[in-house]
């Protein structure tokens, strides 16, 4: 930003994107950047259409720069990534002041704000949400989205099933309203499935009626009972509820969690993988509800390199043979 906030700057005023972040590898406290000439800076930022806040403290953004941001009337897309703040009323006032805003994304951010603080605020016009990660959001934000005259559609929704017990009601209501608009669903399975089962399910997966891609990540518990069975039951429950006729892609990204007894006796991971039942997942994904499936990707983390070829061969010739024969199966190791 300092490059264009000087009289001798020759960069034409055609910048369309700005990312506000902290400098990497800073050991000592940062000195906040303060515009030298706010009016000159504003004139060179008039073409900005995209603003991203990334891992920066709102307190480090000086008031003079906030003033410049408020006057960028052409901003159409705003992204919030890896942010953490409590009661950021002034930030949401800024969001709602943007007259041309069409898209608002929130990912990997912890935002806590009380419902009364959000109640009087509304975005200027219709908008949609390209990406929404609800894992660390206050329930009041989901309720706030639903209070707009035109409820936003959501393109990609990310849910951490291990963190949603505190906002089951808000998340359930939110998905009930916007679920049919979601095209990409990203799920993180709970690390403690036993505790997860003690609470009502955070969402009804059958509401994702038009989803095109499902990504699931979690721990694959091999040789561990009842952990393996609980994992299989949860996976089966999710994929038997999702019956979107548009679903074309399923990605499963699992980190291995091996029972200590199996490790002690030196049983290879690929042997344990042969014994894993996958919760009837191959049968479910091969059913009529998934007849338009075009891609099934398995990514396994934690397999020793010398076991990978045998493990892949076992998967292709065993439980996922029907997908391999259709040339839609991809197996990778991380």
Short mmCIF file of C-alpha atoms in Angstrom, two decimals:
data_model
loop_
_atom_site.label_atom_id
_atom_site.label_comp_id
_atom_site.label_asym_id
_atom_site.label_seq_id
_atom_site.Cartn_x
_atom_site.Cartn_y
_atom_site.Cartn_z
CA UNK A 1 0.00 0.00 0.00
CA UNK A 2 2.89 2.33 0.73
CA UNK A 3 4.05 2.00 -2.89
CA UNK A 4 1.00 3.85 -4.17
CA UNK A 5 0.75 6.31 -1.27
CA UNK A 6 3.56 8.54 -2.50
CA UNK A 7 3.55 11.51 -4.92
CA UNK A 8 5.95 9.90 -7.40
CA UNK A 9 3.94 6.66 -7.79
CA UNK A 10 3.56 5.73 -11.49
CA UNK A 11 1.24 2.73 -10.94
CA UNK A 12 -2.00 3.48 -12.82
CA UNK A 13 -5.20 3.64 -10.73
CA UNK A 14 -6.48 0.31 -12.08
CA UNK A 15 -5.89 -1.99 -9.10
CA UNK A 16 -8.92 -4.23 -8.64
CA UNK A 17 -7.90 -6.33 -5.60
CA UNK A 18 -6.46 -5.53 -2.19
CA UNK A 19 -5.41 -7.95 0.58
CA UNK A 20 -5.03 -6.58 4.10
CA UNK A 21 -2.75 -8.84 6.13
CA UNK A 22 0.16 -8.82 8.53
CA UNK A 23 3.74 -8.98 7.32
CA UNK A 24 5.22 -12.50 7.51
CA UNK A 25 7.99 -13.47 9.95
CA UNK A 26 7.58 -10.40 12.13
CA UNK A 27 9.34 -10.82 15.49
CA UNK A 28 8.83 -7.38 16.93
CA UNK A 29 5.43 -5.66 17.20
CA UNK A 30 4.32 -4.11 13.95
CA UNK A 31 3.88 -0.40 13.45
CA UNK A 32 0.49 0.07 11.84
CA UNK A 33 0.54 1.57 8.37
CA UNK A 34 -1.06 5.02 8.32
CA UNK A 35 -1.93 6.67 4.99
CA UNK A 36 0.28 9.65 4.18
CA UNK A 37 -2.38 11.30 2.02
CA UNK A 38 -5.79 9.57 2.35
CA UNK A 39 -7.34 11.50 -0.56
CA UNK A 40 -4.49 10.62 -2.91
CA UNK A 41 -4.62 6.97 -1.78
CA UNK A 42 -8.38 6.89 -2.29
CA UNK A 43 -8.06 8.22 -5.84
CA UNK A 44 -5.70 5.35 -6.69
CA UNK A 45 -7.96 2.69 -5.19
CA UNK A 46 -11.23 3.64 -6.85
CA UNK A 47 -11.15 0.56 -9.14
CA UNK A 48 -10.95 -1.88 -6.20
CA UNK A 49 -13.66 -4.57 -6.46
CA UNK A 50 -12.26 -7.23 -4.10
CA UNK A 51 -11.06 -6.80 -0.50
CA UNK A 52 -9.64 -9.60 1.65
CA UNK A 53 -8.84 -9.46 5.37
CA UNK A 54 -6.30 -12.19 6.18
CA UNK A 55 -4.88 -12.92 9.66
CA UNK A 56 -4.70 -9.28 10.68
CA UNK A 57 -5.79 -7.67 13.92
CA UNK A 58 -8.49 -5.06 13.41
CA UNK A 59 -6.80 -2.95 16.07
CA UNK A 60 -3.74 -2.65 13.80
CA UNK A 61 -5.78 -0.97 11.07
CA UNK A 62 -5.67 2.81 11.75
CA UNK A 63 -8.82 4.90 11.63
CA UNK A 64 -7.52 6.87 8.64
CA UNK A 65 -7.27 3.65 6.61
CA UNK A 66 -10.74 2.57 7.75
CA UNK A 67 -11.95 5.88 6.37
CA UNK A 68 -10.41 5.03 3.00
CA UNK A 69 -11.96 1.55 3.03
CA UNK A 70 -15.42 2.96 3.74
CA UNK A 71 -15.18 5.13 0.63
CA UNK A 72 -14.35 2.31 -1.79
CA UNK A 73 -17.84 2.17 -3.21
CA UNK A 74 -17.01 -0.29 -6.00
CA UNK A 75 -16.19 -3.26 -3.76
CA UNK A 76 -18.21 -6.25 -4.96
CA UNK A 77 -16.55 -9.10 -3.06
CA UNK A 78 -15.29 -9.28 0.52
CA UNK A 79 -13.39 -12.22 2.01
CA UNK A 80 -12.57 -12.84 5.68
CA UNK A 81 -9.90 -15.52 6.24
CA UNK A 82 -8.15 -16.62 9.44
CA UNK A 83 -9.52 -13.71 11.43
CA UNK A 84 -10.36 -13.75 15.13
CA UNK A 85 -12.32 -11.04 16.87
CA UNK A 86 -15.01 -10.45 19.48
CA UNK A 87 -17.84 -7.94 19.18
CA UNK A 88 -16.57 -6.45 15.90
CA UNK A 89 -19.54 -4.12 15.48
CA UNK A 90 -17.53 -1.50 13.59
CA UNK A 91 -16.34 -4.16 11.16
CA UNK A 92 -19.88 -5.26 10.33
CA UNK A 93 -20.86 -1.61 9.97
CA UNK A 94 -18.14 -1.37 7.35
CA UNK A 95 -19.44 -4.49 5.59
CA UNK A 96 -22.96 -3.08 5.53
CA UNK A 97 -21.76 0.29 4.22
CA UNK A 98 -20.55 -1.16 0.91
CA UNK A 99 -23.24 -0.24 -1.66
CA UNK A 100 -22.12 -2.65 -4.41
CA UNK A 101 -21.25 -5.71 -2.28
CA UNK A 102 -22.43 -8.92 -3.94
CA UNK A 103 -20.36 -11.65 -2.28
CA UNK A 104 -19.19 -12.26 1.30
CA UNK A 105 -16.95 -15.22 2.23
CA UNK A 106 -15.87 -16.30 5.72
CA UNK A 107 -13.29 -19.07 6.21
CA UNK A 108 -11.31 -20.36 9.21
CA UNK A 109 -12.35 -17.36 11.28
CA UNK A 110 -13.50 -17.04 14.88
CA UNK A 111 -16.13 -14.33 15.17
CA UNK A 112 -18.16 -13.69 18.31
CA UNK A 113 -20.81 -11.01 18.34
CA UNK A 114 -24.08 -10.59 20.23
CA UNK A 115 -27.36 -10.74 18.35
CA UNK A 116 -28.53 -7.27 19.56
CA UNK A 117 -25.38 -5.70 18.07
CA UNK A 118 -26.14 -7.18 14.66
CA UNK A 119 -29.91 -6.64 14.71
CA UNK A 120 -29.97 -3.08 13.24
CA UNK A 121 -27.39 -3.87 10.53
CA UNK A 122 -28.26 -5.01 7.00
CA UNK A 123 -26.32 -5.25 3.76
CA UNK A 124 -27.33 -2.75 1.09
CA UNK A 125 -28.65 -5.23 -1.45
CA UNK A 126 -28.91 -8.90 -2.43
CA UNK A 127 -25.72 -10.88 -1.96
CA UNK A 128 -24.46 -14.46 -1.99
CA UNK A 129 -21.85 -16.37 0.00
CA UNK A 130 -19.18 -18.11 -2.14
CA UNK A 131 -17.62 -19.83 0.90
CA UNK A 132 -18.88 -20.12 4.47
CA UNK A 133 -16.98 -21.96 7.21
CA UNK A 134 -19.28 -22.11 10.25
CA UNK A 135 -16.92 -23.94 12.62
CA UNK A 136 -15.98 -20.93 14.77
CA UNK A 137 -18.79 -18.50 14.01
CA UNK A 138 -21.17 -17.15 16.60
CA UNK A 139 -24.72 -18.53 16.06
CA UNK A 140 -25.93 -14.93 15.90
CA UNK A 141 -24.17 -14.51 12.53
CA UNK A 142 -26.13 -17.38 10.98
CA UNK A 143 -29.35 -15.90 12.37
CA UNK A 144 -28.33 -12.50 10.97
CA UNK A 145 -27.93 -13.92 7.47
CA UNK A 146 -31.47 -15.32 7.66
CA UNK A 147 -32.94 -11.96 8.72
CA UNK A 148 -32.06 -10.25 5.45
CA UNK A 149 -34.96 -9.56 3.12
CA UNK A 150 -33.19 -11.61 0.47
CA UNK A 151 -31.59 -14.59 2.22
CA UNK A 152 -28.18 -15.24 0.62
CA UNK A 153 -27.45 -18.43 -1.26
CA UNK A 154 -24.32 -20.36 -0.27
CA UNK A 155 -22.01 -21.88 -2.87
CA UNK A 156 -19.64 -23.84 -0.56
CA UNK A 157 -20.41 -24.72 3.08
CA UNK A 158 -17.81 -26.09 5.47
CA UNK A 159 -18.97 -27.78 8.70
CA UNK A 160 -16.85 -29.22 11.50
CA UNK A 161 -19.16 -31.82 13.03
CA UNK A 162 -17.06 -31.88 16.19
CA UNK A 163 -17.69 -28.21 16.99
CA UNK A 164 -21.33 -27.59 16.21
CA UNK A 165 -23.08 -28.84 19.37
CA UNK A 166 -23.33 -25.28 20.74
CA UNK A 167 -25.27 -24.03 17.73
CA UNK A 168 -27.37 -26.99 16.64
CA UNK A 169 -30.57 -24.94 16.47
CA UNK A 170 -29.08 -22.04 14.50
CA UNK A 171 -27.13 -24.26 12.11
CA UNK A 172 -30.09 -26.56 11.56
CA UNK A 173 -32.37 -23.63 10.75
CA UNK A 174 -29.75 -22.07 8.49
CA UNK A 175 -29.27 -25.28 6.49
CA UNK A 176 -33.03 -25.75 6.27
CA UNK A 177 -33.28 -22.40 4.48
CA UNK A 178 -30.11 -22.39 2.32
CA UNK A 179 -29.39 -26.11 1.99
CA UNK A 180 -30.81 -26.39 -1.52
CA UNK A 181 -28.46 -23.64 -2.77
CA UNK A 182 -25.26 -25.36 -1.62
CA UNK A 183 -23.20 -26.89 -4.43
CA UNK A 184 -20.10 -27.95 -2.47
CA UNK A 185 -20.23 -29.48 0.99
CA UNK A 186 -17.08 -29.87 3.10
CA UNK A 187 -17.31 -31.92 6.29
CA UNK A 188 -14.80 -32.49 9.09
CA UNK A 189 -15.74 -35.58 11.08
CA UNK A 190 -15.58 -35.38 14.89
CA UNK A 191 -12.48 -36.86 16.51
CA UNK A 192 -14.68 -38.13 19.36
CA UNK A 193 -17.63 -39.76 17.62
CA UNK A 194 -18.94 -41.27 20.87
CA UNK A 195 -19.47 -37.79 22.38
CA UNK A 196 -20.86 -36.54 19.05
CA UNK A 197 -23.59 -39.19 19.22
CA UNK A 198 -24.72 -37.93 22.63
CA UNK A 199 -26.17 -34.79 21.03
CA UNK A 200 -28.74 -34.26 18.29
CA UNK A 201 -27.20 -34.21 14.79
CA UNK A 202 -26.26 -30.61 13.89
CA UNK A 203 -27.78 -30.83 10.39
CA UNK A 204 -30.15 -32.92 8.30
CA UNK A 205 -27.96 -34.00 5.38
CA UNK A 206 -30.98 -34.73 3.21
CA UNK A 207 -31.44 -30.94 2.89
CA UNK A 208 -28.42 -30.72 0.56
CA UNK A 209 -30.64 -31.62 -2.36
CA UNK A 210 -28.57 -30.00 -5.11
CA UNK A 211 -25.03 -30.58 -3.88
CA UNK A 212 -22.53 -31.40 -6.64
CA UNK A 213 -19.42 -32.24 -4.62
CA UNK A 214 -18.86 -33.63 -1.10
CA UNK A 215 -15.50 -33.50 0.67
CA UNK A 216 -15.04 -35.40 3.94
CA UNK A 217 -11.97 -35.36 6.18
CA UNK A 218 -11.31 -37.12 9.46
CA UNK A 219 -9.48 -39.94 11.20
CA UNK A 220 -9.65 -43.46 9.80
CA UNK A 221 -9.62 -45.74 12.84
CA UNK A 222 -8.06 -49.06 11.87
CA UNK A 223 -8.10 -52.05 14.21
CA UNK A 224 -9.86 -50.08 16.92
CA UNK A 225 -13.23 -51.12 18.31
CA UNK A 226 -15.70 -49.54 18.87
CA UNK A 227 -14.04 -46.57 17.16
CA UNK A 228 -14.06 -48.23 13.75
CA UNK A 229 -17.72 -49.18 14.06
CA UNK A 230 -18.76 -45.69 15.17
CA UNK A 231 -16.81 -44.20 12.26
CA UNK A 232 -18.52 -46.55 9.82
CA UNK A 233 -21.98 -45.82 11.25
CA UNK A 234 -21.46 -42.06 10.97
CA UNK A 235 -20.15 -42.30 7.40
CA UNK A 236 -23.08 -44.51 6.41
CA UNK A 237 -25.57 -42.10 8.00
CA UNK A 238 -24.18 -39.10 6.10
CA UNK A 239 -24.10 -40.69 2.67
CA UNK A 240 -27.46 -42.43 2.94
CA UNK A 241 -29.06 -39.05 3.70
CA UNK A 242 -27.39 -37.19 0.82
CA UNK A 243 -29.42 -38.10 -2.24
CA UNK A 244 -28.68 -35.22 -4.60
CA UNK A 245 -29.14 -36.29 -8.26
CA UNK A 246 -26.51 -33.68 -9.19
CA UNK A 247 -23.71 -35.17 -7.08
CA UNK A 248 -20.71 -35.82 -9.30
CA UNK A 249 -17.69 -35.81 -7.00
CA UNK A 250 -16.90 -37.35 -3.61
CA UNK A 251 -13.52 -36.82 -1.93
CA UNK A 252 -12.51 -38.69 1.22
CA UNK A 253 -9.39 -37.42 2.98
CA UNK A 254 -8.51 -39.57 5.99
CA UNK A 255 -5.61 -39.57 8.44
CA UNK A 256 -4.79 -42.99 9.85
CA UNK A 257 -5.42 -43.64 13.53
CA UNK A 258 -4.03 -47.10 14.37
CA UNK A 259 -4.91 -49.04 17.51
CA UNK A 260 -1.82 -49.26 19.78
CA UNK A 261 -2.23 -53.02 20.14
CA UNK A 262 -1.91 -53.45 16.39
CA UNK A 263 1.18 -51.26 16.38
CA UNK A 264 2.71 -53.33 19.20
CA UNK A 265 2.28 -56.56 17.26
CA UNK A 266 3.62 -54.96 14.08
CA UNK A 267 0.54 -55.61 11.93
CA UNK A 268 1.01 -53.66 8.65
CA UNK A 269 -1.42 -50.84 7.91
CA UNK A 270 -2.39 -52.35 4.56
CA UNK A 271 -3.54 -55.55 6.31
CA UNK A 272 -5.71 -53.51 8.68
CA UNK A 273 -7.08 -51.62 5.71
CA UNK A 274 -8.16 -54.93 4.14
CA UNK A 275 -10.18 -55.68 7.27
CA UNK A 276 -11.87 -52.27 7.38
CA UNK A 277 -15.52 -52.42 6.30
CA UNK A 278 -15.96 -48.76 5.21
CA UNK A 279 -19.47 -48.60 6.66
CA UNK A 280 -21.04 -49.94 3.47
CA UNK A 281 -19.75 -46.80 1.73
CA UNK A 282 -18.89 -48.56 -1.56
CA UNK A 283 -22.41 -50.03 -1.71
CA UNK A 284 -24.01 -46.69 -0.87
CA UNK A 285 -22.02 -44.71 -3.44
CA UNK A 286 -22.72 -47.40 -6.03
CA UNK A 287 -26.48 -47.14 -5.56
CA UNK A 288 -29.10 -45.39 -7.65
CA UNK A 289 -28.83 -42.15 -5.67
CA UNK A 290 -25.23 -41.78 -6.91
CA UNK A 291 -25.69 -42.84 -10.52
CA UNK A 292 -24.22 -39.54 -11.78
CA UNK A 293 -21.03 -39.89 -9.73
CA UNK A 294 -18.06 -39.05 -11.96
CA UNK A 295 -15.20 -38.95 -9.46
CA UNK A 296 -14.36 -40.74 -6.22
CA UNK A 297 -11.09 -39.68 -4.63
CA UNK A 298 -9.48 -41.40 -1.65
CA UNK A 299 -6.58 -39.59 0.03
CA UNK A 300 -4.92 -41.39 2.94
CA UNK A 301 -2.45 -39.73 5.27
CA UNK A 302 0.04 -41.70 7.37
CA UNK A 303 0.74 -44.74 5.20
CA UNK A 304 4.46 -45.68 5.05
CA UNK A 305 5.74 -45.35 1.47
CA UNK A 306 6.63 -49.05 1.22
CA UNK A 307 2.99 -50.05 1.93
CA UNK A 308 1.26 -47.65 -0.45
CA UNK A 309 1.35 -49.68 -3.67
CA UNK A 310 -0.09 -52.73 -1.96
CA UNK A 311 -2.75 -50.64 -0.18
CA UNK A 312 -3.84 -48.98 -3.42
CA UNK A 313 -3.99 -52.32 -5.21
CA UNK A 314 -6.10 -53.71 -2.36
CA UNK A 315 -8.55 -50.81 -2.57
CA UNK A 316 -8.86 -51.00 -6.35
CA UNK A 317 -9.43 -54.76 -6.40
CA UNK A 318 -11.42 -54.93 -3.19
CA UNK A 319 -14.16 -52.65 -1.83
CA UNK A 320 -13.84 -49.99 -4.55
CA UNK A 321 -13.39 -52.32 -7.53
CA UNK A 322 -16.60 -51.17 -9.23
CA UNK A 323 -15.40 -47.57 -9.23
CA UNK A 324 -11.97 -48.56 -10.54
CA UNK A 325 -13.60 -50.45 -13.40
CA UNK A 326 -15.48 -47.26 -14.37
CA UNK A 327 -12.22 -45.26 -14.27
CA UNK A 328 -13.62 -42.81 -11.71
CA UNK A 329 -11.49 -43.89 -8.72
CA UNK A 330 -8.41 -41.92 -7.66
CA UNK A 331 -6.23 -43.07 -4.76
CA UNK A 332 -3.55 -40.85 -3.26
CA UNK A 333 -1.30 -40.81 -0.21
CA UNK A 334 -0.26 -37.74 1.76
#
